[in-house]
Tab-separated table of C-alpha atoms in Angstrom:
chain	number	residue	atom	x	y	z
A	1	UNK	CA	0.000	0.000	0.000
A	2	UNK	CA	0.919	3.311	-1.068
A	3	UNK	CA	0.374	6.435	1.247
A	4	UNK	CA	0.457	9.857	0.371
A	5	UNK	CA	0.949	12.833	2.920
A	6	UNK	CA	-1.124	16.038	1.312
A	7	UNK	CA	0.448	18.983	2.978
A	8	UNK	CA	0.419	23.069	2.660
A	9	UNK	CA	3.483	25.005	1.321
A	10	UNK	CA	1.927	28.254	3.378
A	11	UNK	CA	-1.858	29.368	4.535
A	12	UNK	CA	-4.656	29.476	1.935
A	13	UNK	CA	-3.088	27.367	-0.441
A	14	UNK	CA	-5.994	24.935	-1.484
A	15	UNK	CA	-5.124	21.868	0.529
A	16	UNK	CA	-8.784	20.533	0.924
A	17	UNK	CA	-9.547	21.251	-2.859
A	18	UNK	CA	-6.262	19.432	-3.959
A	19	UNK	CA	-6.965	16.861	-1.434
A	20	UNK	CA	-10.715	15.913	-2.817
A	21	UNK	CA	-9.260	15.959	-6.290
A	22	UNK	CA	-6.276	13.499	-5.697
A	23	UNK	CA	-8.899	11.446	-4.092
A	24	UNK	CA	-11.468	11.453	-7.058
A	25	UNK	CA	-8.373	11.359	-9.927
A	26	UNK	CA	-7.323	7.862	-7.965
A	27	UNK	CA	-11.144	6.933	-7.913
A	28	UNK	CA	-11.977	7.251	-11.767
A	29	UNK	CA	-8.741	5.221	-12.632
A	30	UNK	CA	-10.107	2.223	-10.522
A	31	UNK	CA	-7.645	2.483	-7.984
A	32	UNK	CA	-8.822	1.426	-4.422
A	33	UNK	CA	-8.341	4.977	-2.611
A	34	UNK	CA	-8.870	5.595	0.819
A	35	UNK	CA	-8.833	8.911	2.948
A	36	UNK	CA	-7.913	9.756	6.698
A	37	UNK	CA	-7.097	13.260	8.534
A	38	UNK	CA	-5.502	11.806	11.423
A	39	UNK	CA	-5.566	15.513	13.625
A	40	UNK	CA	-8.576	17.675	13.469
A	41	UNK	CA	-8.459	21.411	13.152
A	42	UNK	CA	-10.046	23.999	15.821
A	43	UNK	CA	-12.381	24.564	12.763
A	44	UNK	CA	-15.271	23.335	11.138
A	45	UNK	CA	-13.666	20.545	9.391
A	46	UNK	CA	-14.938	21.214	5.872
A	47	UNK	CA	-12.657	18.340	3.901
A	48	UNK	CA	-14.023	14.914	6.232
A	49	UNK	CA	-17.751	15.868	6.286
A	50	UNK	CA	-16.760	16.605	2.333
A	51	UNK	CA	-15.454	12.951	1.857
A	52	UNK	CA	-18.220	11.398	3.907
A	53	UNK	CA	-21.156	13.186	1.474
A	54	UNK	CA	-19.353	13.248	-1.710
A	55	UNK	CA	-17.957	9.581	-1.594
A	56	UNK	CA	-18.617	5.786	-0.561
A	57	UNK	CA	-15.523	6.531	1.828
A	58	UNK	CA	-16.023	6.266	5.786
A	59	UNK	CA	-12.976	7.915	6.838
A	60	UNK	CA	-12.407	7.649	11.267
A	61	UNK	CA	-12.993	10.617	12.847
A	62	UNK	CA	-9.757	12.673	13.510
A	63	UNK	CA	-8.019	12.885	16.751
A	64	UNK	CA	-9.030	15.780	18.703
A	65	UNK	CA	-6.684	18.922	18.851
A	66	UNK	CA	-7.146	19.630	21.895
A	67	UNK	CA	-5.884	16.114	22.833
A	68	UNK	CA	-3.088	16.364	20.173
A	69	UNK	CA	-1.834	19.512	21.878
A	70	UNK	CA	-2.138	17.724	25.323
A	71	UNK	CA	0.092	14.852	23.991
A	72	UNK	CA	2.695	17.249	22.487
A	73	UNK	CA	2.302	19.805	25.286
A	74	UNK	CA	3.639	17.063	27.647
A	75	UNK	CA	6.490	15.824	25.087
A	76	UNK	CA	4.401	12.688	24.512
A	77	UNK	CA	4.623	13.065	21.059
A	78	UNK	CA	5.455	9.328	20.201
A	79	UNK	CA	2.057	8.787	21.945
A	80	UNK	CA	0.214	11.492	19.592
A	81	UNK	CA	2.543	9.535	16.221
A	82	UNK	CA	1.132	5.789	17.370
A	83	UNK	CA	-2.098	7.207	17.643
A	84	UNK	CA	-2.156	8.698	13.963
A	85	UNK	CA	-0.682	5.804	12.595
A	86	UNK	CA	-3.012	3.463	14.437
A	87	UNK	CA	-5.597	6.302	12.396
A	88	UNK	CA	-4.471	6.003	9.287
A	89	UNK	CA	-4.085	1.821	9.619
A	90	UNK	CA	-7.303	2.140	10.109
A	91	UNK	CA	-8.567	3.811	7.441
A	92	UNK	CA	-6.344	2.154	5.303
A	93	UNK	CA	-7.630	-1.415	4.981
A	94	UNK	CA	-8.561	-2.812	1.880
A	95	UNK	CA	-7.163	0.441	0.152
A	96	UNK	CA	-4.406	0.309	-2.659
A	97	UNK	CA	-3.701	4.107	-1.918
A	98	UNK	CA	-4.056	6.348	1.428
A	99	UNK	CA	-4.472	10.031	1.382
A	100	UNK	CA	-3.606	11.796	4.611
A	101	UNK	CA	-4.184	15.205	4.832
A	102	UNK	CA	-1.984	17.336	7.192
A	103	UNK	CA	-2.669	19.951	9.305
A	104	UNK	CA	-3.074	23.528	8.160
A	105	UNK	CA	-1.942	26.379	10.009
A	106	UNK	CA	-4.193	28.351	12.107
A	107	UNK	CA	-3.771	31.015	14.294
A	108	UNK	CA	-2.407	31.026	17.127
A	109	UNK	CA	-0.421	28.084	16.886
A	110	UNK	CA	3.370	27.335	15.467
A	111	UNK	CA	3.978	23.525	15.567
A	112	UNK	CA	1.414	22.598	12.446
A	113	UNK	CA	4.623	21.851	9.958
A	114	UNK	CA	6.683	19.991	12.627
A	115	UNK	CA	3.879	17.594	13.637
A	116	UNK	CA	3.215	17.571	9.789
A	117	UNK	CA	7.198	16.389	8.999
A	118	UNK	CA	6.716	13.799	12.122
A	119	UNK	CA	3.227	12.232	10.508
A	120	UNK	CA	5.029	11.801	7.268
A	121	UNK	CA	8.276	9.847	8.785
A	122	UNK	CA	5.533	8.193	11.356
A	123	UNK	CA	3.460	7.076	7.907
A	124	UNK	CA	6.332	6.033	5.582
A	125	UNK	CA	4.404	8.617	3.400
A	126	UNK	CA	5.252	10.146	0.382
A	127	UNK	CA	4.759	14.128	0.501
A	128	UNK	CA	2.432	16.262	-1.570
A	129	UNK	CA	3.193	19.867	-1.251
A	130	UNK	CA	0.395	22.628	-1.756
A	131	UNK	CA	1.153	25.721	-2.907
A	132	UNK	CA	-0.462	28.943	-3.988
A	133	UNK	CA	0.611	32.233	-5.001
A	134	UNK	CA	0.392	34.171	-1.677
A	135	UNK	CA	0.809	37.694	-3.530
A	136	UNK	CA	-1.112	38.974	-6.620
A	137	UNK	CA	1.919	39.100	-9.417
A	138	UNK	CA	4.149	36.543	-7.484
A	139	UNK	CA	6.053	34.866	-10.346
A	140	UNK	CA	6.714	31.017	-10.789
A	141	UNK	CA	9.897	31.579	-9.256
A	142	UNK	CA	9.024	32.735	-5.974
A	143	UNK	CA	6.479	30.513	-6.003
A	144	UNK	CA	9.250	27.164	-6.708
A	145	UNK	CA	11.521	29.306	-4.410
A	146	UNK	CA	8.493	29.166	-1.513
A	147	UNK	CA	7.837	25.680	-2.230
A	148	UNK	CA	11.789	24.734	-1.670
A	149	UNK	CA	11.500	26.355	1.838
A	150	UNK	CA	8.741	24.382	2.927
A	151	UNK	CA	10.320	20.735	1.657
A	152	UNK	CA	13.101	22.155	3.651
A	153	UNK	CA	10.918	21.879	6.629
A	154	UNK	CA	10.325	18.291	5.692
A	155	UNK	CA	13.848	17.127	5.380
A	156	UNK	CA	13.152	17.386	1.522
């Protein structure tokens, strides 16, 4: 089985949209796809309740983030990894292909790429970067050059 970590280069980027349409693109070639988001956000979570009414996919319900924060607030953050894999295993079974999608960042908090770089090492996972242009008239460049800096963050 194949998994693939969906994550964002930066904020806005499109993660949920790029997300659904890996999911349906592996769909309409016959390939048995399955979909988790192992940590929830502190928002409305727009891309599982998407899944659930767009698709024959039952994904598990995402760890809390309150309870991920408790884990990695206390420097349990093995415990918070075997629980996401445990997730993901989960969702995983009887699936040629797993899409995870990462965490976004949110306000307030500043560990959303590190946890994101520990789910993908945790998963075996393959990484899908996200990226938008984050200025009107940003040019390819500083776009690739943006994108570099995150798969930095990912050991990339």
């Amino acid at each position: 089985m194949r998994t693939l970590f969906v994550a964002p280069a930066g904020r806005n980027v499109g993660l949920t949209t790029a997300t659904l349409g890996l999911l349906r693109a592996f769909d309409r070639q016959g390939v048995r796809v399955a979909f988790a988001k192992p940590l929830s956000t502190q928002a409305e979570d727009r891309s599982l309740a998407l899944v659930r009414l767009g698709t024959t996919m039952h994904p598990p319900t995402p760890i809390g983030r309150a309870v991920a924060e408790e884990l990695l607030s206390s420097g349990q953050d093995q415990l918070l990894l075997e629980k996401v894999v445990a997730l993901c295993n989960e969702a995983a079974r009887g699936a040629d292909v797993l899409v995870v999608e990462g965490l976004v960042s949110e306000a307030g908090t500043a560990y959303e790429m590190r946890v994101n770089a520990l789910m993908v090492k945790a998963l075996d996972a393959e990484l899908v970067l996200v990226a938008a242009p984050s200025a009107p008239g940003e040019t390819p460049v500083q776009l690739a050059d943006a994108l570099a800096i995150a798969a930095r963050g990912f050991g990339e």
